[in-house]
Short mmCIF file of C-alpha atoms in Angstrom, two decimals:
data_model
loop_
_atom_site.label_atom_id
_atom_site.label_comp_id
_atom_site.label_asym_id
_atom_site.label_seq_id
_atom_site.Cartn_x
_atom_site.Cartn_y
_atom_site.Cartn_z
CA UNK A 1 -56.27 -142.95 -7.93
CA UNK A 2 -58.22 -146.11 -6.64
CA UNK A 3 -57.84 -145.33 -3.19
CA UNK A 4 -60.40 -142.74 -3.68
CA UNK A 5 -62.75 -145.82 -3.73
CA UNK A 6 -62.51 -145.87 -0.20
CA UNK A 7 -65.55 -143.72 0.16
CA UNK A 8 -67.62 -145.52 -2.37
CA UNK A 9 -66.82 -148.91 -0.76
CA UNK A 10 -67.78 -148.02 2.90
CA UNK A 11 -70.82 -146.42 1.93
CA UNK A 12 -71.96 -149.00 -0.87
CA UNK A 13 -71.97 -151.71 2.35
CA UNK A 14 -74.92 -149.76 3.84
CA UNK A 15 -77.01 -150.08 0.66
CA UNK A 16 -79.42 -152.78 -0.35
CA UNK A 17 -77.07 -154.34 -2.58
CA UNK A 18 -77.19 -158.02 -2.67
CA UNK A 19 -80.61 -158.08 -4.05
CA UNK A 20 -79.42 -155.70 -7.05
CA UNK A 21 -81.11 -156.18 -10.10
CA UNK A 22 -77.67 -157.13 -11.63
CA UNK A 23 -77.74 -160.49 -9.79
CA UNK A 24 -81.08 -161.46 -11.76
CA UNK A 25 -79.79 -160.49 -15.29
CA UNK A 26 -76.03 -161.47 -15.45
CA UNK A 27 -76.17 -165.33 -15.22
CA UNK A 28 -73.90 -165.64 -17.92
CA UNK A 29 -76.49 -167.18 -20.83
CA UNK A 30 -76.91 -165.60 -23.85
CA UNK A 31 -79.02 -167.68 -25.85
CA UNK A 32 -81.96 -170.32 -24.80
CA UNK A 33 -81.54 -172.59 -27.56
CA UNK A 34 -77.64 -172.84 -26.87
CA UNK A 35 -76.92 -173.54 -23.19
CA UNK A 36 -73.39 -173.06 -23.45
CA UNK A 37 -73.34 -169.97 -25.72
CA UNK A 38 -72.07 -167.27 -23.27
CA UNK A 39 -68.55 -168.84 -22.48
CA UNK A 40 -66.39 -171.59 -22.91
CA UNK A 41 -62.77 -173.19 -22.98
CA UNK A 42 -59.99 -172.88 -25.69
CA UNK A 43 -59.43 -174.74 -28.65
CA UNK A 44 -56.24 -176.21 -27.83
CA UNK A 45 -57.65 -178.17 -24.85
CA UNK A 46 -61.13 -178.53 -26.31
CA UNK A 47 -62.87 -181.66 -25.81
CA UNK A 48 -60.57 -183.29 -23.36
CA UNK A 49 -59.53 -182.77 -19.78
CA UNK A 50 -56.52 -185.01 -20.05
CA UNK A 51 -54.08 -181.74 -19.52
CA UNK A 52 -56.17 -180.42 -16.78
CA UNK A 53 -55.90 -184.09 -14.95
CA UNK A 54 -52.26 -184.35 -15.82
CA UNK A 55 -51.35 -181.34 -14.14
CA UNK A 56 -53.55 -181.91 -10.92
CA UNK A 57 -51.86 -185.27 -10.41
CA UNK A 58 -48.51 -183.68 -10.44
CA UNK A 59 -49.46 -181.40 -7.57
CA UNK A 60 -52.26 -183.06 -5.62
CA UNK A 61 -50.29 -185.14 -3.13
CA UNK A 62 -51.58 -182.96 -0.03
CA UNK A 63 -55.26 -183.22 0.51
CA UNK A 64 -57.48 -180.02 1.20
CA UNK A 65 -60.91 -179.25 2.44
CA UNK A 66 -62.41 -176.59 0.35
CA UNK A 67 -65.46 -174.42 1.74
CA UNK A 68 -67.02 -173.74 -1.71
CA UNK A 69 -69.63 -171.34 -2.01
CA UNK A 70 -72.25 -172.43 -4.45
CA UNK A 71 -73.08 -170.04 -7.23
CA UNK A 72 -74.89 -167.09 -5.95
CA UNK A 73 -78.15 -167.75 -7.96
CA UNK A 74 -78.44 -171.60 -6.64
CA UNK A 75 -81.28 -171.64 -4.36
CA UNK A 76 -79.54 -173.89 -1.75
CA UNK A 77 -76.81 -176.72 -0.97
CA UNK A 78 -77.24 -180.38 -2.63
CA UNK A 79 -74.63 -182.09 -1.02
CA UNK A 80 -72.60 -185.16 -2.23
CA UNK A 81 -73.75 -184.59 -5.96
CA UNK A 82 -71.92 -186.51 -8.77
CA UNK A 83 -70.20 -183.31 -9.87
CA UNK A 84 -69.06 -182.73 -6.19
CA UNK A 85 -67.58 -186.17 -6.13
CA UNK A 86 -65.91 -185.82 -9.48
CA UNK A 87 -64.00 -182.83 -8.44
CA UNK A 88 -62.92 -184.32 -5.16
CA UNK A 89 -61.46 -187.08 -6.85
CA UNK A 90 -59.90 -185.35 -9.68
CA UNK A 91 -58.05 -182.60 -7.31
CA UNK A 92 -57.47 -184.68 -4.15
CA UNK A 93 -59.83 -182.41 -1.92
CA UNK A 94 -62.80 -182.43 0.13
CA UNK A 95 -65.50 -179.96 -0.87
CA UNK A 96 -67.92 -178.43 1.52
CA UNK A 97 -70.57 -176.68 -0.40
CA UNK A 98 -71.84 -173.56 1.46
CA UNK A 99 -74.94 -171.21 0.53
CA UNK A 100 -73.74 -167.68 1.07
CA UNK A 101 -76.06 -165.41 2.82
CA UNK A 102 -75.73 -162.13 4.77
CA UNK A 103 -76.66 -163.87 7.78
CA UNK A 104 -74.01 -166.53 7.04
CA UNK A 105 -71.46 -164.28 6.46
CA UNK A 106 -71.90 -162.19 9.54
CA UNK A 107 -72.05 -165.47 11.38
CA UNK A 108 -68.49 -166.20 10.27
CA UNK A 109 -69.19 -168.71 7.85
CA UNK A 110 -66.96 -167.32 4.96
CA UNK A 111 -66.29 -169.82 2.03
CA UNK A 112 -62.72 -170.20 0.86
CA UNK A 113 -63.88 -169.15 -2.87
CA UNK A 114 -67.13 -168.02 -3.88
CA UNK A 115 -68.85 -165.85 -6.74
CA UNK A 116 -70.71 -162.51 -6.14
CA UNK A 117 -73.16 -160.97 -8.58
CA UNK A 118 -71.71 -157.23 -8.82
CA UNK A 119 -69.20 -154.60 -7.47
CA UNK A 120 -71.70 -153.48 -4.80
CA UNK A 121 -71.56 -157.07 -3.09
CA UNK A 122 -67.57 -157.14 -3.35
CA UNK A 123 -67.55 -153.78 -1.67
CA UNK A 124 -69.97 -154.89 1.04
CA UNK A 125 -68.06 -157.94 1.80
CA UNK A 126 -64.57 -156.20 1.41
CA UNK A 127 -65.78 -153.35 4.32
CA UNK A 128 -66.54 -156.30 6.40
CA UNK A 129 -63.06 -157.85 6.23
CA UNK A 130 -63.87 -161.03 5.02
CA UNK A 131 -62.32 -160.97 1.75
CA UNK A 132 -58.44 -161.48 0.74
CA UNK A 133 -56.97 -158.93 -1.39
CA UNK A 134 -55.51 -160.38 -4.54
CA UNK A 135 -52.14 -159.38 -5.86
CA UNK A 136 -52.96 -158.06 -9.58
CA UNK A 137 -49.93 -160.23 -10.77
CA UNK A 138 -51.33 -163.29 -9.50
CA UNK A 139 -54.14 -163.56 -12.34
CA UNK A 140 -51.41 -163.25 -15.05
CA UNK A 141 -49.35 -165.71 -13.24
CA UNK A 142 -51.65 -168.24 -12.52
CA UNK A 143 -54.49 -167.47 -15.08
CA UNK A 144 -52.56 -166.38 -17.95
CA UNK A 145 -55.07 -167.34 -20.78
CA UNK A 146 -57.75 -165.59 -19.03
CA UNK A 147 -55.54 -162.55 -18.33
CA UNK A 148 -54.56 -162.17 -22.02
CA UNK A 149 -58.59 -162.52 -22.94
CA UNK A 150 -59.52 -159.63 -20.45
CA UNK A 151 -56.98 -157.44 -21.60
CA UNK A 152 -58.74 -157.25 -24.95
CA UNK A 153 -61.95 -156.20 -23.29
CA UNK A 154 -62.84 -152.39 -23.56
CA UNK A 155 -62.56 -150.64 -20.26
CA UNK A 156 -60.92 -151.37 -16.96
CA UNK A 157 -62.85 -154.29 -15.37
CA UNK A 158 -60.64 -154.63 -12.44
CA UNK A 159 -61.44 -150.99 -11.53
CA UNK A 160 -64.99 -151.71 -9.75
CA UNK A 161 -63.54 -154.39 -7.73
CA UNK A 162 -60.24 -152.16 -6.46
CA UNK A 163 -60.49 -150.52 -3.08
CA UNK A 164 -57.53 -148.74 -1.10
CA UNK A 165 -55.23 -149.66 -4.13
CA UNK A 166 -56.01 -153.43 -3.33
CA UNK A 167 -57.80 -155.71 -6.07
CA UNK A 168 -60.53 -157.91 -4.10
CA UNK A 169 -62.10 -159.85 -6.89
CA UNK A 170 -61.48 -161.51 -10.24
CA UNK A 171 -63.66 -159.92 -12.72
CA UNK A 172 -65.79 -162.13 -15.25
CA UNK A 173 -66.66 -160.77 -18.38
CA UNK A 174 -69.16 -161.22 -21.20
CA UNK A 175 -68.55 -160.32 -24.80
CA UNK A 176 -71.12 -162.48 -26.74
CA UNK A 177 -74.25 -161.12 -25.36
CA UNK A 178 -77.22 -162.52 -26.75
CA UNK A 179 -79.34 -160.50 -23.96
CA UNK A 180 -78.83 -157.31 -25.89
CA UNK A 181 -81.71 -155.80 -27.51
CA UNK A 182 -82.60 -155.75 -31.38
CA UNK A 183 -85.74 -155.24 -33.27
CA UNK A 184 -88.06 -157.79 -34.66
CA UNK A 185 -90.30 -157.08 -37.31
CA UNK A 186 -93.49 -158.59 -38.66
CA UNK A 187 -92.34 -158.83 -42.20
CA UNK A 188 -95.53 -160.10 -43.44
CA UNK A 189 -96.94 -156.68 -42.63
CA UNK A 190 -94.08 -154.87 -43.95
CA UNK A 191 -94.66 -156.41 -47.47
CA UNK A 192 -98.42 -155.84 -47.27
CA UNK A 193 -97.87 -152.05 -46.53
CA UNK A 194 -95.19 -152.11 -49.44
CA UNK A 195 -91.83 -152.01 -47.52
CA UNK A 196 -89.31 -154.68 -48.94
CA UNK A 197 -86.80 -154.77 -46.23
CA UNK A 198 -86.59 -154.06 -42.45
CA UNK A 199 -85.85 -150.46 -41.44
CA UNK A 200 -82.47 -149.17 -40.71
CA UNK A 201 -82.81 -145.36 -39.91
CA UNK A 202 -85.29 -143.62 -37.57
CA UNK A 203 -87.07 -142.17 -40.69
CA UNK A 204 -87.63 -145.81 -42.05
CA UNK A 205 -88.73 -147.16 -38.82
CA UNK A 206 -91.45 -144.37 -38.68
CA UNK A 207 -92.65 -144.80 -41.99
CA UNK A 208 -92.95 -148.43 -41.09
CA UNK A 209 -94.79 -148.12 -37.88
CA UNK A 210 -96.98 -145.47 -39.23
CA UNK A 211 -98.05 -147.69 -42.07
CA UNK A 212 -98.56 -150.67 -39.51
CA UNK A 213 -101.52 -148.22 -37.74
CA UNK A 214 -102.87 -146.83 -40.59
CA UNK A 215 -102.69 -149.29 -43.55
CA UNK A 216 -104.62 -152.21 -42.34
CA UNK A 217 -101.66 -154.79 -42.38
CA UNK A 218 -103.70 -157.50 -41.30
CA UNK A 219 -106.37 -157.02 -43.84
CA UNK A 220 -109.27 -157.27 -41.94
CA UNK A 221 -110.85 -153.79 -42.77
CA UNK A 222 -110.83 -152.61 -39.19
CA UNK A 223 -108.69 -149.81 -37.61
CA UNK A 224 -107.32 -152.08 -34.86
CA UNK A 225 -103.40 -152.15 -35.01
CA UNK A 226 -100.68 -150.20 -34.14
CA UNK A 227 -97.06 -149.83 -34.80
CA UNK A 228 -95.51 -150.74 -31.61
CA UNK A 229 -95.94 -150.53 -27.71
CA UNK A 230 -93.45 -150.20 -24.68
CA UNK A 231 -92.82 -151.02 -21.09
CA UNK A 232 -92.80 -147.60 -19.39
CA UNK A 233 -93.89 -148.48 -15.74
CA UNK A 234 -93.60 -152.35 -15.66
CA UNK A 235 -89.68 -152.42 -15.70
CA UNK A 236 -87.29 -150.34 -13.68
CA UNK A 237 -86.39 -148.66 -17.00
CA UNK A 238 -88.12 -146.36 -19.51
CA UNK A 239 -88.68 -148.54 -22.41
CA UNK A 240 -88.43 -147.64 -25.87
CA UNK A 241 -84.82 -148.39 -25.56
CA UNK A 242 -83.81 -148.26 -29.41
CA UNK A 243 -85.81 -144.91 -29.85
CA UNK A 244 -83.92 -143.11 -26.98
CA UNK A 245 -80.77 -144.88 -28.72
CA UNK A 246 -81.27 -142.94 -31.77
CA UNK A 247 -81.17 -139.99 -30.02
CA UNK A 248 -77.88 -140.97 -28.53
CA UNK A 249 -79.14 -141.56 -24.89
CA UNK A 250 -80.52 -144.31 -22.39
CA UNK A 251 -82.53 -142.65 -19.51
CA UNK A 252 -81.44 -144.92 -16.95
CA UNK A 253 -77.91 -145.31 -17.94
CA UNK A 254 -75.16 -142.82 -16.78
CA UNK A 255 -73.63 -141.08 -19.69
CA UNK A 256 -70.12 -139.33 -19.98
CA UNK A 257 -70.70 -135.78 -21.63
CA UNK A 258 -67.62 -133.55 -21.84
CA UNK A 259 -65.76 -135.51 -19.27
CA UNK A 260 -68.66 -135.52 -16.79
CA UNK A 261 -71.17 -138.12 -15.92
CA UNK A 262 -74.82 -137.08 -16.27
CA UNK A 263 -77.74 -139.21 -15.96
CA UNK A 264 -79.49 -140.03 -19.33
CA UNK A 265 -83.01 -139.03 -18.09
CA UNK A 266 -82.18 -135.49 -17.66
CA UNK A 267 -80.37 -134.87 -20.90
CA UNK A 268 -81.37 -132.81 -23.73
CA UNK A 269 -81.38 -135.58 -26.03
CA UNK A 270 -84.12 -137.55 -23.95
CA UNK A 271 -86.40 -134.61 -24.68
CA UNK A 272 -86.04 -134.64 -28.24
CA UNK A 273 -86.77 -138.55 -27.98
CA UNK A 274 -89.96 -137.60 -25.96
CA UNK A 275 -91.00 -135.46 -28.78
CA UNK A 276 -90.98 -138.18 -31.02
CA UNK A 277 -92.84 -140.35 -28.98
CA UNK A 278 -95.35 -137.97 -28.08
CA UNK A 279 -95.97 -137.20 -31.74
CA UNK A 280 -96.26 -141.04 -32.76
CA UNK A 281 -98.82 -141.28 -29.77
CA UNK A 282 -101.01 -138.45 -30.75
CA UNK A 283 -100.98 -140.10 -34.03
CA UNK A 284 -102.27 -143.43 -32.66
CA UNK A 285 -99.09 -145.07 -33.83
CA UNK A 286 -98.24 -146.28 -30.30
CA UNK A 287 -100.65 -148.78 -28.39
CA UNK A 288 -102.10 -146.65 -25.67
CA UNK A 289 -101.45 -149.66 -23.37
CA UNK A 290 -97.71 -148.94 -23.53
CA UNK A 291 -97.75 -147.70 -19.89
CA UNK A 292 -98.74 -151.04 -18.05
CA UNK A 293 -97.33 -153.38 -21.22
CA UNK A 294 -94.68 -156.00 -20.11
CA UNK A 295 -92.30 -157.68 -22.05
CA UNK A 296 -94.28 -160.66 -22.10
CA UNK A 297 -97.48 -158.77 -23.11
CA UNK A 298 -95.80 -156.93 -26.06
CA UNK A 299 -94.70 -160.56 -27.16
CA UNK A 300 -98.48 -161.59 -27.16
CA UNK A 301 -99.60 -158.50 -29.00
CA UNK A 302 -96.95 -159.35 -31.73
CA UNK A 303 -98.21 -163.09 -31.91
CA UNK A 304 -101.79 -161.91 -32.30
CA UNK A 305 -101.46 -159.05 -34.62
CA UNK A 306 -102.10 -156.02 -32.58
CA UNK A 307 -98.58 -154.52 -33.12
CA UNK A 308 -96.09 -155.08 -35.75
CA UNK A 309 -92.59 -154.41 -33.81
CA UNK A 310 -91.17 -155.29 -30.67
CA UNK A 311 -87.71 -154.91 -29.24
CA UNK A 312 -86.43 -158.28 -28.19
CA UNK A 313 -83.16 -159.83 -26.93
CA UNK A 314 -80.91 -161.28 -29.69
CA UNK A 315 -81.01 -164.98 -28.31
CA UNK A 316 -84.59 -164.98 -28.66
CA UNK A 317 -84.80 -163.86 -32.37
CA UNK A 318 -81.51 -164.95 -34.24
CA UNK A 319 -82.80 -167.92 -36.14
CA UNK A 320 -86.17 -169.49 -36.99
CA UNK A 321 -86.05 -171.91 -33.82
CA UNK A 322 -85.24 -169.30 -31.50
CA UNK A 323 -87.99 -168.98 -28.76
CA UNK A 324 -89.96 -166.00 -29.69
CA UNK A 325 -90.01 -166.73 -33.51
CA UNK A 326 -90.94 -170.30 -32.73
CA UNK A 327 -94.01 -169.26 -30.55
CA UNK A 328 -95.11 -167.04 -33.24
CA UNK A 329 -95.26 -170.13 -35.78
CA UNK A 330 -97.47 -172.00 -33.31
CA UNK A 331 -99.64 -169.16 -32.85
CA UNK A 332 -99.83 -167.72 -36.33
CA UNK A 333 -98.23 -170.15 -38.85
CA UNK A 334 -98.50 -167.79 -41.62
CA UNK A 335 -96.90 -164.76 -40.19
CA UNK A 336 -93.30 -163.89 -40.75
CA UNK A 337 -90.96 -162.52 -38.50
CA UNK A 338 -87.22 -161.17 -39.07
CA UNK A 339 -84.87 -159.03 -36.90
CA UNK A 340 -83.76 -155.82 -37.63
CA UNK A 341 -80.98 -153.26 -36.36
CA UNK A 342 -81.61 -150.34 -33.87
CA UNK A 343 -82.60 -147.51 -35.93
CA UNK A 344 -80.08 -144.84 -36.71
CA UNK A 345 -81.04 -141.28 -35.81
CA UNK A 346 -79.64 -137.96 -34.89
CA UNK A 347 -77.84 -139.72 -31.82
CA UNK A 348 -76.59 -142.67 -33.64
CA UNK A 349 -78.02 -146.17 -32.91
CA UNK A 350 -78.03 -148.44 -29.94
CA UNK A 351 -80.32 -149.72 -27.43
CA UNK A 352 -80.01 -150.67 -23.50
CA UNK A 353 -76.99 -153.06 -22.51
CA UNK A 354 -75.46 -154.44 -19.68
CA UNK A 355 -71.92 -153.99 -21.42
CA UNK A 356 -69.05 -156.46 -20.84
CA UNK A 357 -69.12 -156.48 -17.16
CA UNK A 358 -70.18 -159.73 -15.41
CA UNK A 359 -69.94 -161.03 -11.90
CA UNK A 360 -66.85 -161.85 -9.72
CA UNK A 361 -64.84 -164.79 -8.13
CA UNK A 362 -63.52 -163.86 -4.69
CA UNK A 363 -61.58 -165.45 -1.82
CA UNK A 364 -62.31 -165.45 1.82
CA UNK A 365 -59.75 -163.82 3.84
CA UNK A 366 -58.44 -166.89 5.61
CA UNK A 367 -57.00 -167.93 2.12
CA UNK A 368 -53.89 -165.22 2.66
CA UNK A 369 -52.79 -167.93 5.51
CA UNK A 370 -53.07 -171.02 3.33
CA UNK A 371 -51.04 -170.97 0.08
CA UNK A 372 -51.41 -174.43 -0.56
CA UNK A 373 -55.22 -174.35 -0.43
CA UNK A 374 -55.14 -171.21 -2.81
CA UNK A 375 -52.76 -172.92 -5.28
CA UNK A 376 -55.05 -175.70 -5.37
CA UNK A 377 -58.13 -173.44 -6.10
CA UNK A 378 -56.21 -171.56 -8.48
CA UNK A 379 -55.51 -174.81 -10.46
CA UNK A 380 -59.06 -175.55 -10.49
CA UNK A 381 -59.99 -172.04 -11.87
CA UNK A 382 -57.32 -172.34 -14.61
CA UNK A 383 -58.41 -175.86 -15.77
CA UNK A 384 -61.90 -174.51 -15.83
CA UNK A 385 -60.97 -171.75 -17.66
CA UNK A 386 -59.08 -173.60 -20.47
CA UNK A 387 -60.45 -177.06 -20.39
CA UNK A 388 -63.84 -177.40 -22.08
CA UNK A 389 -64.57 -180.72 -20.64
CA UNK A 390 -64.35 -179.32 -16.96
CA UNK A 391 -66.30 -176.25 -17.98
CA UNK A 392 -69.22 -177.94 -19.36
CA UNK A 393 -69.35 -180.44 -16.44
CA UNK A 394 -69.52 -177.81 -13.98
CA UNK A 395 -72.10 -175.53 -16.04
CA UNK A 396 -74.30 -178.36 -17.88
CA UNK A 397 -73.58 -181.71 -16.25
CA UNK A 398 -72.98 -184.83 -18.22
CA UNK A 399 -72.52 -185.11 -21.92
CA UNK A 400 -75.04 -187.87 -23.34
CA UNK A 401 -77.15 -187.70 -20.56
CA UNK A 402 -77.86 -183.96 -20.00
CA UNK A 403 -76.66 -182.31 -23.00
CA UNK A 404 -75.15 -182.93 -26.42
CA UNK A 405 -73.45 -181.09 -28.99
CA UNK A 406 -75.56 -179.77 -31.77
CA UNK A 407 -73.61 -181.42 -34.40
CA UNK A 408 -70.47 -183.48 -34.10
CA UNK A 409 -68.16 -183.42 -31.17
CA UNK A 410 -67.60 -179.86 -30.34
CA UNK A 411 -69.31 -176.41 -31.05
CA UNK A 412 -72.73 -175.23 -29.71
CA UNK A 413 -74.37 -177.74 -27.46
CA UNK A 414 -78.23 -178.21 -26.21
CA UNK A 415 -80.08 -179.57 -23.39
CA UNK A 416 -81.52 -183.05 -23.76
CA UNK A 417 -85.16 -183.90 -22.92
CA UNK A 418 -85.70 -183.25 -19.17
CA UNK A 419 -82.73 -181.36 -18.39
CA UNK A 420 -83.84 -177.85 -19.74
CA UNK A 421 -84.27 -176.38 -16.32
CA UNK A 422 -81.37 -175.34 -14.31
CA UNK A 423 -83.06 -176.34 -10.99
CA UNK A 424 -83.21 -180.03 -12.39
CA UNK A 425 -79.44 -180.01 -13.24
CA UNK A 426 -78.85 -178.74 -9.95
CA UNK A 427 -79.42 -182.31 -8.51
CA UNK A 428 -76.45 -183.56 -10.24
CA UNK A 429 -74.27 -180.73 -9.12
CA UNK A 430 -74.10 -178.96 -12.40
CA UNK A 431 -74.06 -175.29 -11.81
CA UNK A 432 -73.47 -175.54 -7.96
CA UNK A 433 -69.58 -175.20 -8.38
CA UNK A 434 -69.75 -173.25 -11.74
CA UNK A 435 -67.05 -170.22 -11.54
CA UNK A 436 -68.98 -168.21 -14.31
CA UNK A 437 -67.58 -166.55 -17.35
CA UNK A 438 -63.68 -166.76 -16.73
CA UNK A 439 -62.84 -169.02 -19.62
CA UNK A 440 -61.15 -168.10 -22.71
CA UNK A 441 -62.44 -166.26 -25.66
CA UNK A 442 -61.46 -169.46 -27.64
CA UNK A 443 -63.72 -171.80 -25.77
CA UNK A 444 -66.37 -169.03 -25.85
CA UNK A 445 -66.25 -168.87 -29.60
CA UNK A 446 -66.22 -172.66 -29.96
CA UNK A 447 -69.25 -173.31 -28.01
CA UNK A 448 -71.52 -170.42 -29.26
CA UNK A 449 -73.91 -170.97 -32.25
CA UNK A 450 -71.91 -169.25 -35.02
CA UNK A 451 -75.45 -167.62 -35.97
CA UNK A 452 -75.60 -166.17 -32.65
CA UNK A 453 -72.43 -164.92 -32.97
CA UNK A 454 -73.08 -163.14 -36.16
CA UNK A 455 -76.55 -161.87 -35.03
CA UNK A 456 -74.57 -160.32 -32.00
CA UNK A 457 -72.19 -158.65 -34.14
CA UNK A 458 -74.86 -157.47 -36.54
CA UNK A 459 -77.69 -156.40 -34.08
CA UNK A 460 -76.00 -155.81 -30.74
CA UNK A 461 -75.28 -152.40 -29.22
CA UNK A 462 -71.74 -153.17 -28.48
CA UNK A 463 -69.44 -152.00 -25.56
CA UNK A 464 -70.26 -148.46 -26.48
CA UNK A 465 -73.80 -148.70 -24.89
CA UNK A 466 -73.67 -149.42 -21.35
CA UNK A 467 -73.30 -147.52 -18.06
CA UNK A 468 -70.61 -145.27 -17.42
CA UNK A 469 -70.50 -146.57 -13.84
CA UNK A 470 -70.69 -150.15 -14.67
CA UNK A 471 -74.11 -150.16 -13.03
CA UNK A 472 -72.55 -149.88 -9.76
CA UNK A 473 -74.53 -148.93 -6.76
CA UNK A 474 -74.15 -145.53 -5.23
CA UNK A 475 -73.87 -144.80 -1.58
CA UNK A 476 -77.24 -142.80 -1.76
CA UNK A 477 -79.16 -144.86 -4.05
CA UNK A 478 -81.13 -146.71 -1.60
CA UNK A 479 -82.62 -142.86 -0.30
CA UNK A 480 -83.48 -141.68 -3.65
CA UNK A 481 -83.26 -143.94 -6.90
CA UNK A 482 -86.83 -145.54 -6.48
CA UNK A 483 -88.52 -142.32 -6.28
CA UNK A 484 -86.75 -140.84 -8.83
CA UNK A 485 -87.14 -143.66 -11.12
CA UNK A 486 -91.08 -143.25 -10.43
CA UNK A 487 -90.88 -139.64 -11.22
CA UNK A 488 -89.32 -140.36 -14.66
CA UNK A 489 -91.85 -143.03 -15.60
CA UNK A 490 -94.69 -140.85 -14.51
CA UNK A 491 -93.49 -137.67 -16.16
CA UNK A 492 -92.45 -139.54 -19.54
CA UNK A 493 -95.99 -141.20 -19.79
CA UNK A 494 -97.54 -137.99 -18.97
CA UNK A 495 -95.64 -136.25 -21.71
CA UNK A 496 -96.03 -139.06 -24.29
CA UNK A 497 -99.83 -139.04 -23.60
CA UNK A 498 -100.35 -135.36 -23.61
CA UNK A 499 -101.25 -134.95 -20.27
CA UNK A 500 -98.18 -132.72 -19.92
CA UNK A 501 -96.66 -130.55 -22.37
CA UNK A 502 -93.21 -131.16 -23.64
CA UNK A 503 -91.85 -128.03 -22.05
CA UNK A 504 -92.65 -129.60 -18.56
CA UNK A 505 -89.65 -131.79 -18.92
CA UNK A 506 -87.55 -128.85 -18.08
CA UNK A 507 -89.39 -128.67 -14.69
CA UNK A 508 -88.97 -132.45 -14.33
CA UNK A 509 -85.15 -131.85 -14.77
CA UNK A 510 -84.94 -129.35 -12.11
CA UNK A 511 -86.95 -131.45 -9.79
CA UNK A 512 -84.99 -134.56 -10.32
CA UNK A 513 -82.09 -132.60 -9.38
CA UNK A 514 -83.54 -131.28 -6.26
CA UNK A 515 -85.13 -134.82 -5.09
CA UNK A 516 -81.76 -136.48 -4.78
CA UNK A 517 -80.57 -136.44 -8.39
CA UNK A 518 -77.92 -133.91 -7.59
CA UNK A 519 -76.62 -136.17 -4.83
CA UNK A 520 -76.38 -139.27 -7.21
CA UNK A 521 -74.84 -137.29 -9.96
CA UNK A 522 -71.86 -136.14 -7.67
CA UNK A 523 -71.50 -139.44 -6.36
CA UNK A 524 -71.49 -141.11 -9.86
CA UNK A 525 -69.00 -138.54 -10.85
CA UNK A 526 -66.90 -139.46 -7.71
CA UNK A 527 -66.81 -142.91 -8.67
CA UNK A 528 -66.09 -142.41 -12.45
CA UNK A 529 -63.08 -140.78 -11.46
CA UNK A 530 -61.68 -143.74 -9.83
CA UNK A 531 -62.59 -145.97 -12.59
CA UNK A 532 -60.47 -144.29 -15.32
#
């Protein structure tokens, strides 16, 4: 069935893809306080690179020059860094770092190995003939630990990078997602209005936000508080993720219903969610500035006592020193915050989520004719995947200088003073040669703060809440998506604020399909058929 992706790959190459929003949000970090919290290497090799060094020395007799594409989020090449020199010595190679751009690829400067942000980028380069096809069996043979782990991930993560019955990239995956959303409550306000626990159902949620708006939770005798706000027009999405989730839908995701792919913005459940939000707004429970609020501004409103609830990423709320809770303490030491689950409603519970898919490792087409160099690169990749010492060196730099273990000689890590910014770590080569989330689950678990792991398991949306097409760019998105997003945001805002009636949603659905939505729906269904 994968041959059917030929149409998608060729069409996607003409889209504006390499600046996709995915590249900004899939860096692999899941917690600001735990730099290695998204991935790591296995327990059996944890803490030592001896086995990796031994295997390298056994087969490193021939010297190779590797044109290595630096991490796609790194702004530019920094040559001859300490990390680069250490890699060169360990694996008997000379590394030439390359910053990948559309222009450099078009000019024939194709690295031997590099990372790409998303399937659309893989498709674009594949259609240009600059990538090497990868035998599916190669991953099991040369990266057996990673192969075993990726098989445990729901869905077929290889499918988005498979065109013409050939695999063109090695997919990364993320299972501990600290960037998934949960609720964050002013628990001192909850107690003030007589509520003893954070809400778990939509009914309990509604009771709490109404009490915040009506019962003077800050005790100043003024009618100056609201339950919540949103980000209706300041992101590419709809805001109010957990409320839509309680109705079983996310407006900017493609969902599968009765075997067909449907856009969440035109589903009946979305109309039901809008009816609830419309009622809350009319009752002055939603801050009227929800149309222009941002994630940063709604944090400020939480800190300053204007609202009592926000949606927040789990990595920013899971313990007292997580960034959002710590910021509240600095501004209002008497306030208390606590995370809460996404409320369960008639459609279940959930919020917006990237799911398990992440970025990709690819090889330049010239590697098909250089088996020796390919073997050396695969050796580095396996060591990176299974050896915690190498993984941490390439991602975070030098232990004791740039980072340390939070406790003891294993487990979660934290950056030392002066090294929290990735741009500073770039100067030593950390990140430049990182190969992303291809390390084993054992290492990821070992390096992740157990409190964060527990919070993700308790509050995260899980793999069932993500896009049916893995957020892949459709061939006609460049023509229609921006206008359809604006149409959605404007219509939803007008319905919530009462400028339009709830029944106007039905007219919006017809307009959405007529203005390109039908074309995108057809393409989404065609793509989904290739991903099964």
